[in-house]
Amino acid sequence: MSELRYPNESREYRDARDALLKDEQELIDKVKSVAEKRRNLPLGGQLKEDYVFQWANDGKVGRSVKFSELFGDKNTLLLYSFMYGPSWDTPCPSCTSLVDGFDRTWHQVTRNAALVAIAKAPADRINAARHSHSATKLQVRIPGKTLSE
């Protein structure tokens, strides 16, 4: 049991705070344990094929790119499903906000992993949306064939 810490603190309050602190530390330990198990998972299954996507970036709009090429020189690929459908006028506002944030952390994230956002809207509209929201670093692609097919 710890000493009283606040002026006029009751013993009942201090005991409850100490019990809560113990529970919080156990929760942190459990989260760390689960994270360690996640890091030690065996590799997942192989893709059925090397899926083909299209670039939606300046200078590359519409050019084909294979899934395997999305990794670049990294061994980890982070994919973000950017909700922007082919018939939508504008992309999902929440996705846009997240992608804007990704763009600001681009340099830190891409030190150890490739970061790709995938949407189904036409490449030229995705590229225009990138510029209207200042997300210029994030490399966005659209699927030539979806991974779920």
mmCIF file of N, CA and C in Angstrom:
data_model
loop_
_atom_site.group_PDB
_atom_site.id
_atom_site.type_symbol
_atom_site.label_atom_id
_atom_site.label_comp_id
_atom_site.label_asym_id
_atom_site.label_seq_id
_atom_site.Cartn_x
_atom_site.Cartn_y
_atom_site.Cartn_z
ATOM 1 N N MET A 1 0.845 -1.176 0.000
ATOM 2 C CA MET A 1 0.000 0.000 0.000
ATOM 3 C C MET A 1 0.888 1.236 0.000
ATOM 4 N N SER A 2 0.561 2.179 -0.874
ATOM 5 C CA SER A 2 1.385 3.380 -0.957
ATOM 6 C C SER A 2 0.917 4.427 0.048
ATOM 7 N N GLU A 3 1.767 5.399 0.230
ATOM 8 C CA GLU A 3 1.451 6.494 1.138
ATOM 9 C C GLU A 3 0.405 7.405 0.520
ATOM 10 N N LEU A 4 -0.287 8.139 1.370
ATOM 11 C CA LEU A 4 -1.232 9.135 0.879
ATOM 12 C C LEU A 4 -0.458 10.177 0.073
ATOM 13 N N ARG A 5 -1.048 10.638 -1.035
ATOM 14 C CA ARG A 5 -0.318 11.526 -1.928
ATOM 15 C C ARG A 5 -0.937 12.904 -2.072
ATOM 16 N N TYR A 6 -2.220 13.033 -1.847
ATOM 17 C CA TYR A 6 -2.885 14.315 -2.047
ATOM 18 C C TYR A 6 -3.391 14.853 -0.713
ATOM 19 N N PRO A 7 -3.437 16.160 -0.574
ATOM 20 C CA PRO A 7 -3.958 16.744 0.672
ATOM 21 C C PRO A 7 -5.384 16.266 0.928
ATOM 22 N N ASN A 8 -5.651 15.850 2.123
ATOM 23 C CA ASN A 8 -6.985 15.403 2.560
ATOM 24 C C ASN A 8 -7.466 14.145 1.833
ATOM 25 N N GLU A 9 -6.551 13.385 1.261
ATOM 26 C CA GLU A 9 -6.890 12.142 0.573
ATOM 27 C C GLU A 9 -7.295 11.104 1.608
ATOM 28 N N SER A 10 -8.381 10.391 1.348
ATOM 29 C CA SER A 10 -8.819 9.362 2.294
ATOM 30 C C SER A 10 -8.084 8.053 2.018
ATOM 31 N N ARG A 11 -8.034 7.206 2.994
ATOM 32 C CA ARG A 11 -7.421 5.890 2.843
ATOM 33 C C ARG A 11 -8.225 5.081 1.825
ATOM 34 N N GLU A 12 -9.535 5.197 1.843
ATOM 35 C CA GLU A 12 -10.400 4.494 0.906
ATOM 36 C C GLU A 12 -10.052 4.879 -0.543
ATOM 37 N N TYR A 13 -9.887 6.185 -0.788
ATOM 38 C CA TYR A 13 -9.524 6.657 -2.121
ATOM 39 C C TYR A 13 -8.163 6.098 -2.530
ATOM 40 N N ARG A 14 -7.174 6.168 -1.643
ATOM 41 C CA ARG A 14 -5.828 5.697 -1.966
ATOM 42 C C ARG A 14 -5.835 4.208 -2.257
ATOM 43 N N ASP A 15 -6.571 3.417 -1.476
ATOM 44 C CA ASP A 15 -6.644 1.980 -1.715
ATOM 45 C C ASP A 15 -7.275 1.679 -3.079
ATOM 46 N N ALA A 16 -8.322 2.437 -3.434
ATOM 47 C CA ALA A 16 -8.982 2.245 -4.728
ATOM 48 C C ALA A 16 -8.040 2.627 -5.872
ATOM 49 N N ARG A 17 -7.294 3.720 -5.715
ATOM 50 C CA ARG A 17 -6.337 4.141 -6.746
ATOM 51 C C ARG A 17 -5.224 3.107 -6.915
ATOM 52 N N ASP A 18 -4.731 2.563 -5.818
ATOM 53 C CA ASP A 18 -3.688 1.544 -5.883
ATOM 54 C C ASP A 18 -4.186 0.276 -6.574
ATOM 55 N N ALA A 19 -5.439 -0.111 -6.289
ATOM 56 C CA ALA A 19 -6.021 -1.291 -6.942
ATOM 57 C C ALA A 19 -6.169 -1.035 -8.440
ATOM 58 N N LEU A 20 -6.609 0.173 -8.801
ATOM 59 C CA LEU A 20 -6.743 0.527 -10.208
ATOM 60 C C LEU A 20 -5.378 0.513 -10.906
ATOM 61 N N LEU A 21 -4.365 1.050 -10.258
ATOM 62 C CA LEU A 21 -3.024 1.052 -10.831
ATOM 63 C C LEU A 21 -2.540 -0.377 -11.094
ATOM 64 N N LYS A 22 -2.818 -1.278 -10.173
ATOM 65 C CA LYS A 22 -2.442 -2.687 -10.343
ATOM 66 C C LYS A 22 -3.156 -3.285 -11.557
ATOM 67 N N ASP A 23 -4.458 -3.016 -11.692
ATOM 68 C CA ASP A 23 -5.220 -3.510 -12.843
ATOM 69 C C ASP A 23 -4.690 -2.923 -14.151
ATOM 70 N N GLU A 24 -4.370 -1.636 -14.146
ATOM 71 C CA GLU A 24 -3.835 -0.994 -15.346
ATOM 72 C C GLU A 24 -2.506 -1.615 -15.755
ATOM 73 N N GLN A 25 -1.644 -1.908 -14.796
ATOM 74 C CA GLN A 25 -0.352 -2.520 -15.113
ATOM 75 C C GLN A 25 -0.542 -3.932 -15.661
ATOM 76 N N GLU A 26 -1.498 -4.686 -15.111
ATOM 77 C CA GLU A 26 -1.788 -6.021 -15.635
ATOM 78 C C GLU A 26 -2.298 -5.941 -17.069
ATOM 79 N N LEU A 27 -3.121 -4.932 -17.366
ATOM 80 C CA LEU A 27 -3.625 -4.736 -18.723
ATOM 81 C C LEU A 27 -2.480 -4.417 -19.682
ATOM 82 N N ILE A 28 -1.589 -3.544 -19.284
ATOM 83 C CA ILE A 28 -0.420 -3.202 -20.113
ATOM 84 C C ILE A 28 0.419 -4.447 -20.382
ATOM 85 N N ASP A 29 0.636 -5.249 -19.342
ATOM 86 C CA ASP A 29 1.418 -6.481 -19.506
ATOM 87 C C ASP A 29 0.721 -7.432 -20.482
ATOM 88 N N LYS A 30 -0.605 -7.529 -20.421
ATOM 89 C CA LYS A 30 -1.360 -8.406 -21.324
ATOM 90 C C LYS A 30 -1.249 -7.899 -22.766
ATOM 91 N N VAL A 31 -1.378 -6.594 -22.978
ATOM 92 C CA VAL A 31 -1.257 -6.021 -24.320
ATOM 93 C C VAL A 31 0.132 -6.297 -24.890
ATOM 94 N N LYS A 32 1.154 -6.144 -24.072
ATOM 95 C CA LYS A 32 2.522 -6.426 -24.526
ATOM 96 C C LYS A 32 2.684 -7.902 -24.881
ATOM 97 N N SER A 33 2.074 -8.776 -24.111
ATOM 98 C CA SER A 33 2.153 -10.211 -24.370
ATOM 99 C C SER A 33 1.466 -10.559 -25.694
ATOM 100 N N VAL A 34 0.291 -9.991 -25.935
ATOM 101 C CA VAL A 34 -0.426 -10.241 -27.182
ATOM 102 C C VAL A 34 0.363 -9.681 -28.367
ATOM 103 N N ALA A 35 0.957 -8.503 -28.218
ATOM 104 C CA ALA A 35 1.765 -7.909 -29.292
ATOM 105 C C ALA A 35 2.951 -8.813 -29.627
ATOM 106 N N GLU A 36 3.562 -9.384 -28.631
ATOM 107 C CA GLU A 36 4.692 -10.296 -28.856
ATOM 108 C C GLU A 36 4.231 -11.532 -29.629
ATOM 109 N N LYS A 37 3.065 -12.069 -29.262
ATOM 110 C CA LYS A 37 2.525 -13.221 -29.986
ATOM 111 C C LYS A 37 2.240 -12.851 -31.444
ATOM 112 N N ARG A 38 1.715 -11.645 -31.676
ATOM 113 C CA ARG A 38 1.428 -11.191 -33.038
ATOM 114 C C ARG A 38 2.711 -11.098 -33.851
ATOM 115 N N ARG A 39 3.760 -10.559 -33.249
ATOM 116 C CA ARG A 39 5.041 -10.431 -33.957
ATOM 117 C C ARG A 39 5.641 -11.789 -34.296
ATOM 118 N N ASN A 40 5.310 -12.812 -33.527
ATOM 119 C CA ASN A 40 5.885 -14.140 -33.733
ATOM 120 C C ASN A 40 5.005 -15.071 -34.557
ATOM 121 N N LEU A 41 3.925 -14.547 -35.144
ATOM 122 C CA LEU A 41 3.082 -15.384 -35.995
ATOM 123 C C LEU A 41 3.883 -15.889 -37.189
ATOM 124 N N PRO A 42 3.580 -17.086 -37.659
ATOM 125 C CA PRO A 42 4.244 -17.564 -38.873
ATOM 126 C C PRO A 42 3.732 -16.767 -40.080
ATOM 127 N N LEU A 43 4.433 -16.852 -41.202
ATOM 128 C CA LEU A 43 4.013 -16.164 -42.407
ATOM 129 C C LEU A 43 2.645 -16.642 -42.842
ATOM 130 N N GLY A 44 1.865 -15.754 -43.456
ATOM 131 C CA GLY A 44 0.538 -16.102 -43.957
ATOM 132 C C GLY A 44 0.627 -16.855 -45.265
ATOM 133 N N GLY A 45 -0.509 -17.064 -45.885
ATOM 134 C CA GLY A 45 -0.569 -17.809 -47.139
ATOM 135 C C GLY A 45 -0.069 -16.999 -48.319
ATOM 136 N N GLN A 46 0.214 -17.710 -49.390
ATOM 137 C CA GLN A 46 0.673 -17.089 -50.627
ATOM 138 C C GLN A 46 -0.525 -16.540 -51.399
ATOM 139 N N LEU A 47 -0.308 -15.442 -52.120
ATOM 140 C CA LEU A 47 -1.353 -14.913 -52.998
ATOM 141 C C LEU A 47 -1.562 -15.865 -54.165
ATOM 142 N N LYS A 48 -2.793 -15.883 -54.675
ATOM 143 C CA LYS A 48 -3.104 -16.745 -55.818
ATOM 144 C C LYS A 48 -2.377 -16.293 -57.080
ATOM 145 N N GLU A 49 -2.138 -14.980 -57.175
ATOM 146 C CA GLU A 49 -1.450 -14.428 -58.350
ATOM 147 C C GLU A 49 -0.827 -13.090 -57.960
ATOM 148 N N ASP A 50 -0.012 -12.565 -58.822
ATOM 149 C CA ASP A 50 0.609 -11.255 -58.603
ATOM 150 C C ASP A 50 -0.356 -10.201 -59.173
ATOM 151 N N TYR A 51 -1.300 -9.777 -58.351
ATOM 152 C CA TYR A 51 -2.365 -8.878 -58.792
ATOM 153 C C TYR A 51 -1.810 -7.613 -59.435
ATOM 154 N N VAL A 52 -2.563 -7.075 -60.383
ATOM 155 C CA VAL A 52 -2.148 -5.879 -61.106
ATOM 156 C C VAL A 52 -3.039 -4.709 -60.709
ATOM 157 N N PHE A 53 -2.409 -3.585 -60.411
ATOM 158 C CA PHE A 53 -3.086 -2.350 -60.032
ATOM 159 C C PHE A 53 -2.695 -1.263 -61.025
ATOM 160 N N GLN A 54 -3.273 -0.090 -60.837
ATOM 161 C CA GLN A 54 -2.895 1.055 -61.647
ATOM 162 C C GLN A 54 -2.429 2.178 -60.746
ATOM 163 N N TRP A 55 -1.397 2.881 -61.184
ATOM 164 C CA TRP A 55 -0.924 4.039 -60.450
ATOM 165 C C TRP A 55 -1.974 5.147 -60.505
ATOM 166 N N ALA A 56 -2.009 5.960 -59.486
ATOM 167 C CA ALA A 56 -2.875 7.145 -59.468
ATOM 168 C C ALA A 56 -2.044 8.335 -58.998
ATOM 169 N N ASN A 57 -0.807 8.375 -59.448
ATOM 170 C CA ASN A 57 0.129 9.423 -59.054
ATOM 171 C C ASN A 57 0.553 10.223 -60.274
ATOM 172 N N ASP A 58 0.914 11.478 -60.037
ATOM 173 C CA ASP A 58 1.402 12.333 -61.123
ATOM 174 C C ASP A 58 2.475 11.615 -61.927
ATOM 175 N N GLY A 59 2.371 11.717 -63.234
ATOM 176 C CA GLY A 59 3.375 11.138 -64.112
ATOM 177 C C GLY A 59 3.220 9.649 -64.347
ATOM 178 N N LYS A 60 2.371 8.979 -63.546
ATOM 179 C CA LYS A 60 2.198 7.536 -63.694
ATOM 180 C C LYS A 60 0.729 7.140 -63.811
ATOM 181 N N VAL A 61 -0.171 8.093 -63.815
ATOM 182 C CA VAL A 61 -1.613 7.804 -63.762
ATOM 183 C C VAL A 61 -2.001 6.797 -64.834
ATOM 184 N N GLY A 62 -2.612 5.688 -64.376
ATOM 185 C CA GLY A 62 -3.092 4.647 -65.279
ATOM 186 C C GLY A 62 -2.089 3.574 -65.636
ATOM 187 N N ARG A 63 -0.814 3.769 -65.351
ATOM 188 C CA ARG A 63 0.188 2.734 -65.661
ATOM 189 C C ARG A 63 0.010 1.531 -64.729
ATOM 190 N N SER A 64 0.249 0.354 -65.241
ATOM 191 C CA SER A 64 0.105 -0.875 -64.461
ATOM 192 C C SER A 64 1.272 -1.053 -63.494
ATOM 193 N N VAL A 65 0.956 -1.662 -62.341
ATOM 194 C CA VAL A 65 1.974 -2.010 -61.353
ATOM 195 C C VAL A 65 1.529 -3.311 -60.674
ATOM 196 N N LYS A 66 2.451 -4.255 -60.550
ATOM 197 C CA LYS A 66 2.134 -5.538 -59.915
ATOM 198 C C LYS A 66 2.177 -5.399 -58.390
ATOM 199 N N PHE A 67 1.399 -6.243 -57.727
ATOM 200 C CA PHE A 67 1.378 -6.257 -56.266
ATOM 201 C C PHE A 67 2.786 -6.393 -55.704
ATOM 202 N N SER A 68 3.561 -7.294 -56.276
ATOM 203 C CA SER A 68 4.920 -7.527 -55.779
ATOM 204 C C SER A 68 5.784 -6.279 -55.889
ATOM 205 N N GLU A 69 5.479 -5.404 -56.844
ATOM 206 C CA GLU A 69 6.254 -4.182 -57.032
ATOM 207 C C GLU A 69 5.891 -3.095 -56.018
ATOM 208 N N LEU A 70 4.731 -3.240 -55.373
ATOM 209 C CA LEU A 70 4.304 -2.236 -54.393
ATOM 210 C C LEU A 70 5.222 -2.193 -53.172
ATOM 211 N N PHE A 71 5.937 -3.279 -52.924
ATOM 212 C CA PHE A 71 6.854 -3.334 -51.795
ATOM 213 C C PHE A 71 8.065 -2.429 -51.996
ATOM 214 N N GLY A 72 8.419 -2.170 -53.244
ATOM 215 C CA GLY A 72 9.624 -1.392 -53.515
ATOM 216 C C GLY A 72 10.830 -2.111 -52.937
ATOM 217 N N ASP A 73 11.627 -1.415 -52.138
ATOM 218 C CA ASP A 73 12.810 -2.029 -51.530
ATOM 219 C C ASP A 73 12.549 -2.477 -50.086
ATOM 220 N N LYS A 74 11.286 -2.530 -49.687
ATOM 221 C CA LYS A 74 10.914 -2.913 -48.313
ATOM 222 C C LYS A 74 10.407 -4.349 -48.282
ATOM 223 N N ASN A 75 10.464 -4.976 -47.111
ATOM 224 C CA ASN A 75 9.897 -6.321 -46.994
ATOM 225 C C ASN A 75 8.530 -6.304 -46.318
ATOM 226 N N THR A 76 8.038 -5.104 -45.978
ATOM 227 C CA THR A 76 6.726 -4.945 -45.367
ATOM 228 C C THR A 76 5.913 -3.965 -46.199
ATOM 229 N N LEU A 77 4.647 -4.320 -46.423
ATOM 230 C CA LEU A 77 3.740 -3.468 -47.186
ATOM 231 C C LEU A 77 2.520 -3.165 -46.325
ATOM 232 N N LEU A 78 2.234 -1.893 -46.129
ATOM 233 C CA LEU A 78 1.037 -1.466 -45.409
ATOM 234 C C LEU A 78 0.020 -1.010 -46.450
ATOM 235 N N LEU A 79 -1.134 -1.684 -46.497
ATOM 236 C CA LEU A 79 -2.191 -1.335 -47.443
ATOM 237 C C LEU A 79 -3.323 -0.645 -46.700
ATOM 238 N N TYR A 80 -3.795 0.455 -47.243
ATOM 239 C CA TYR A 80 -4.951 1.142 -46.675
ATOM 240 C C TYR A 80 -6.058 1.150 -47.717
ATOM 241 N N SER A 81 -7.227 0.667 -47.354
ATOM 242 C CA SER A 81 -8.373 0.670 -48.251
ATOM 243 C C SER A 81 -9.044 2.044 -48.176
ATOM 244 N N PHE A 82 -8.776 2.854 -49.187
ATOM 245 C CA PHE A 82 -9.269 4.221 -49.283
ATOM 246 C C PHE A 82 -10.650 4.162 -49.936
ATOM 247 N N MET A 83 -11.688 4.444 -49.181
ATOM 248 C CA MET A 83 -13.049 4.307 -49.692
ATOM 249 C C MET A 83 -13.391 5.466 -50.636
ATOM 250 N N TYR A 84 -13.287 5.160 -51.904
ATOM 251 C CA TYR A 84 -13.594 6.107 -52.970
ATOM 252 C C TYR A 84 -14.068 5.272 -54.144
ATOM 253 N N GLY A 85 -15.367 5.078 -54.232
ATOM 254 C CA GLY A 85 -15.940 4.201 -55.246
ATOM 255 C C GLY A 85 -15.956 4.813 -56.631
ATOM 256 N N PRO A 86 -16.092 3.973 -57.652
ATOM 257 C CA PRO A 86 -16.054 4.450 -59.025
ATOM 258 C C PRO A 86 -17.163 5.447 -59.361
ATOM 259 N N SER A 87 -18.308 5.369 -58.687
ATOM 260 C CA SER A 87 -19.417 6.278 -59.000
ATOM 261 C C SER A 87 -19.552 7.406 -57.968
ATOM 262 N N TRP A 88 -18.623 7.491 -57.031
ATOM 263 C CA TRP A 88 -18.705 8.518 -55.990
ATOM 264 C C TRP A 88 -18.185 9.850 -56.522
ATOM 265 N N ASP A 89 -18.817 10.934 -56.070
ATOM 266 C CA ASP A 89 -18.339 12.274 -56.438
ATOM 267 C C ASP A 89 -17.099 12.659 -55.644
ATOM 268 N N THR A 90 -17.057 12.253 -54.390
ATOM 269 C CA THR A 90 -15.932 12.583 -53.511
ATOM 270 C C THR A 90 -15.566 11.357 -52.680
ATOM 271 N N PRO A 91 -14.330 11.283 -52.215
ATOM 272 C CA PRO A 91 -13.936 10.155 -51.364
ATOM 273 C C PRO A 91 -14.544 10.278 -49.969
ATOM 274 N N CYS A 92 -14.488 9.209 -49.225
ATOM 275 C CA CYS A 92 -14.955 9.176 -47.835
ATOM 276 C C CYS A 92 -14.231 10.249 -47.029
ATOM 277 N N PRO A 93 -14.953 11.099 -46.297
ATOM 278 C CA PRO A 93 -14.302 12.160 -45.519
ATOM 279 C C PRO A 93 -13.348 11.630 -44.438
ATOM 280 N N SER A 94 -13.724 10.536 -43.800
ATOM 281 C CA SER A 94 -12.840 9.972 -42.765
ATOM 282 C C SER A 94 -11.569 9.405 -43.386
ATOM 283 N N CYS A 95 -11.725 8.732 -44.524
ATOM 284 C CA CYS A 95 -10.548 8.202 -45.221
ATOM 285 C C CYS A 95 -9.637 9.335 -45.667
ATOM 286 N N THR A 96 -10.240 10.413 -46.166
ATOM 287 C CA THR A 96 -9.466 11.567 -46.612
ATOM 288 C C THR A 96 -8.663 12.143 -45.456
ATOM 289 N N SER A 97 -9.291 12.244 -44.309
ATOM 290 C CA SER A 97 -8.596 12.767 -43.123
ATOM 291 C C SER A 97 -7.425 11.865 -42.739
ATOM 292 N N LEU A 98 -7.651 10.554 -42.751
ATOM 293 C CA LEU A 98 -6.569 9.616 -42.417
ATOM 294 C C LEU A 98 -5.432 9.696 -43.429
ATOM 295 N N VAL A 99 -5.778 9.741 -44.716
ATOM 296 C CA VAL A 99 -4.748 9.800 -45.752
ATOM 297 C C VAL A 99 -3.947 11.095 -45.640
ATOM 298 N N ASP A 100 -4.629 12.194 -45.312
ATOM 299 C CA ASP A 100 -3.903 13.448 -45.078
ATOM 300 C C ASP A 100 -2.891 13.276 -43.952
ATOM 301 N N GLY A 101 -3.288 12.567 -42.901
ATOM 302 C CA GLY A 101 -2.377 12.300 -41.788
ATOM 303 C C GLY A 101 -1.230 11.396 -42.188
ATOM 304 N N PHE A 102 -1.533 10.374 -43.008
ATOM 305 C CA PHE A 102 -0.477 9.492 -43.499
ATOM 306 C C PHE A 102 0.548 10.290 -44.285
ATOM 307 N N ASP A 103 0.055 11.238 -45.068
ATOM 308 C CA ASP A 103 0.949 12.046 -45.890
ATOM 309 C C ASP A 103 1.936 12.824 -45.018
ATOM 310 N N ARG A 104 1.490 13.251 -43.851
ATOM 311 C CA ARG A 104 2.356 14.028 -42.947
ATOM 312 C C ARG A 104 3.382 13.157 -42.228
ATOM 313 N N THR A 105 3.096 11.855 -42.134
ATOM 314 C CA THR A 105 4.020 10.944 -41.452
ATOM 315 C C THR A 105 4.772 10.055 -42.441
ATOM 316 N N TRP A 106 4.644 10.358 -43.712
ATOM 317 C CA TRP A 106 5.234 9.571 -44.797
ATOM 318 C C TRP A 106 6.684 9.182 -44.544
ATOM 319 N N HIS A 107 7.507 10.161 -44.180
ATOM 320 C CA HIS A 107 8.945 9.905 -44.040
ATOM 321 C C HIS A 107 9.246 8.926 -42.901
ATOM 322 N N GLN A 108 8.510 9.025 -41.808
ATOM 323 C CA GLN A 108 8.747 8.105 -40.697
ATOM 324 C C GLN A 108 8.264 6.694 -41.028
ATOM 325 N N VAL A 109 7.067 6.597 -41.594
ATOM 326 C CA VAL A 109 6.484 5.286 -41.878
ATOM 327 C C VAL A 109 7.284 4.532 -42.934
ATOM 328 N N THR A 110 7.720 5.236 -43.981
ATOM 329 C CA THR A 110 8.362 4.542 -45.101
ATOM 330 C C THR A 110 9.837 4.240 -44.873
ATOM 331 N N ARG A 111 10.327 4.492 -43.693
ATOM 332 C CA ARG A 111 11.690 4.043 -43.373
ATOM 333 C C ARG A 111 11.752 2.523 -43.345
ATOM 334 N N ASN A 112 10.679 1.908 -42.825
ATOM 335 C CA ASN A 112 10.680 0.461 -42.611
ATOM 336 C C ASN A 112 9.618 -0.290 -43.401
ATOM 337 N N ALA A 113 8.730 0.421 -44.079
ATOM 338 C CA ALA A 113 7.645 -0.245 -44.790
ATOM 339 C C ALA A 113 7.198 0.601 -45.978
ATOM 340 N N ALA A 114 6.647 -0.067 -46.971
ATOM 341 C CA ALA A 114 6.002 0.636 -48.078
ATOM 342 C C ALA A 114 4.565 0.915 -47.660
ATOM 343 N N LEU A 115 4.052 2.078 -47.999
ATOM 344 C CA LEU A 115 2.693 2.475 -47.621
ATOM 345 C C LEU A 115 1.901 2.755 -48.888
ATOM 346 N N VAL A 116 0.784 2.058 -49.049
ATOM 347 C CA VAL A 116 -0.029 2.157 -50.253
ATOM 348 C C VAL A 116 -1.491 2.279 -49.862
ATOM 349 N N ALA A 117 -2.196 3.192 -50.512
ATOM 350 C CA ALA A 117 -3.649 3.282 -50.373
ATOM 351 C C ALA A 117 -4.268 2.791 -51.669
ATOM 352 N N ILE A 118 -5.343 2.022 -51.552
ATOM 353 C CA ILE A 118 -5.997 1.455 -52.720
ATOM 354 C C ILE A 118 -7.452 1.899 -52.722
ATOM 355 N N ALA A 119 -7.926 2.376 -53.878
ATOM 356 C CA ALA A 119 -9.318 2.781 -54.046
ATOM 357 C C ALA A 119 -9.810 2.291 -55.400
ATOM 358 N N LYS A 120 -11.135 2.300 -55.578
ATOM 359 C CA LYS A 120 -11.710 1.806 -56.826
ATOM 360 C C LYS A 120 -12.086 2.915 -57.801
ATOM 361 N N ALA A 121 -11.994 4.161 -57.403
ATOM 362 C CA ALA A 121 -12.315 5.267 -58.307
ATOM 363 C C ALA A 121 -11.293 5.326 -59.435
ATOM 364 N N PRO A 122 -11.654 5.973 -60.556
ATOM 365 C CA PRO A 122 -10.690 6.111 -61.653
ATOM 366 C C PRO A 122 -9.425 6.844 -61.193
ATOM 367 N N ALA A 123 -8.306 6.452 -61.767
ATOM 368 C CA ALA A 123 -6.997 6.969 -61.337
ATOM 369 C C ALA A 123 -6.903 8.486 -61.414
ATOM 370 N N ASP A 124 -7.459 9.087 -62.467
ATOM 371 C CA ASP A 124 -7.355 10.547 -62.588
ATOM 372 C C ASP A 124 -8.142 11.265 -61.494
ATOM 373 N N ARG A 125 -9.274 10.697 -61.075
ATOM 374 C CA ARG A 125 -10.054 11.312 -59.985
ATOM 375 C C ARG A 125 -9.360 11.137 -58.641
ATOM 376 N N ILE A 126 -8.714 9.992 -58.443
ATOM 377 C CA ILE A 126 -7.952 9.794 -57.204
ATOM 378 C C ILE A 126 -6.807 10.803 -57.150
ATOM 379 N N ASN A 127 -6.114 10.959 -58.253
ATOM 380 C CA ASN A 127 -5.000 11.897 -58.304
ATOM 381 C C ASN A 127 -5.475 13.321 -58.021
ATOM 382 N N ALA A 128 -6.613 13.711 -58.591
ATOM 383 C CA ALA A 128 -7.168 15.045 -58.341
ATOM 384 C C ALA A 128 -7.539 15.203 -56.866
ATOM 385 N N ALA A 129 -8.111 14.160 -56.271
ATOM 386 C CA ALA A 129 -8.474 14.214 -54.849
ATOM 387 C C ALA A 129 -7.232 14.345 -53.976
ATOM 388 N N ARG A 130 -6.158 13.680 -54.357
ATOM 389 C CA ARG A 130 -4.904 13.791 -53.602
ATOM 390 C C ARG A 130 -4.463 15.243 -53.539
ATOM 391 N N HIS A 131 -4.504 15.905 -54.669
ATOM 392 C CA HIS A 131 -4.032 17.291 -54.728
ATOM 393 C C HIS A 131 -4.978 18.261 -54.027
ATOM 394 N N SER A 132 -6.273 17.988 -54.067
ATOM 395 C CA SER A 132 -7.215 18.890 -53.414
ATOM 396 C C SER A 132 -7.106 18.811 -51.894
ATOM 397 N N HIS A 133 -6.504 17.744 -51.395
ATOM 398 C CA HIS A 133 -6.324 17.589 -49.952
ATOM 399 C C HIS A 133 -4.858 17.612 -49.546
ATOM 400 N N SER A 134 -4.002 17.972 -50.434
ATOM 401 C CA SER A 134 -2.563 18.112 -50.170
ATOM 402 C C SER A 134 -1.868 16.805 -49.815
ATOM 403 N N ALA A 135 -2.471 15.679 -50.118
ATOM 404 C CA ALA A 135 -1.826 14.387 -49.859
ATOM 405 C C ALA A 135 -0.967 14.028 -51.066
ATOM 406 N N THR A 136 0.167 14.647 -51.191
ATOM 407 C CA THR A 136 0.969 14.505 -52.400
ATOM 408 C C THR A 136 2.039 13.425 -52.306
ATOM 409 N N LYS A 137 2.408 12.995 -51.124
ATOM 410 C CA LYS A 137 3.471 11.998 -50.990
ATOM 411 C C LYS A 137 2.929 10.571 -51.039
ATOM 412 N N LEU A 138 1.741 10.372 -50.496
ATOM 413 C CA LEU A 138 1.182 9.028 -50.433
ATOM 414 C C LEU A 138 0.923 8.507 -51.833
ATOM 415 N N GLN A 139 1.402 7.315 -52.097
ATOM 416 C CA GLN A 139 1.242 6.725 -53.423
ATOM 417 C C GLN A 139 -0.046 5.914 -53.450
ATOM 418 N N VAL A 140 -1.013 6.407 -54.173
ATOM 419 C CA VAL A 140 -2.332 5.789 -54.225
ATOM 420 C C VAL A 140 -2.475 5.027 -55.529
ATOM 421 N N ARG A 141 -3.038 3.849 -55.464
ATOM 422 C CA ARG A 141 -3.258 3.035 -56.655
ATOM 423 C C ARG A 141 -4.701 2.577 -56.684
ATOM 424 N N ILE A 142 -5.160 2.194 -57.839
ATOM 425 C CA ILE A 142 -6.476 1.575 -57.952
ATOM 426 C C ILE A 142 -6.288 0.152 -58.454
ATOM 427 N N PRO A 143 -7.185 -0.720 -58.087
ATOM 428 C CA PRO A 143 -7.021 -2.116 -58.504
ATOM 429 C C PRO A 143 -7.360 -2.329 -59.958
ATOM 430 N N GLY A 144 -6.527 -3.082 -60.641
ATOM 431 C CA GLY A 144 -6.864 -3.562 -61.966
ATOM 432 C C GLY A 144 -7.778 -4.764 -61.806
ATOM 433 N N LYS A 145 -7.510 -5.518 -60.764
ATOM 434 C CA LYS A 145 -8.344 -6.656 -60.381
ATOM 435 C C LYS A 145 -8.313 -6.690 -58.866
ATOM 436 N N THR A 146 -9.465 -6.755 -58.231
ATOM 437 C CA THR A 146 -9.490 -6.668 -56.770
ATOM 438 C C THR A 146 -8.948 -7.949 -56.140
ATOM 439 N N LEU A 147 -8.421 -7.796 -54.958
ATOM 440 C CA LEU A 147 -7.857 -8.944 -54.244
ATOM 441 C C LEU A 147 -8.935 -9.951 -53.856
ATOM 442 N N SER A 148 -10.199 -9.507 -53.797
ATOM 443 C CA SER A 148 -11.265 -10.411 -53.385
ATOM 444 C C SER A 148 -11.803 -11.259 -54.544
ATOM 445 N N GLU A 149 -11.357 -10.965 -55.762
ATOM 446 C CA GLU A 149 -11.834 -11.752 -56.922
ATOM 447 C C GLU A 149 -11.087 -13.071 -57.036
#
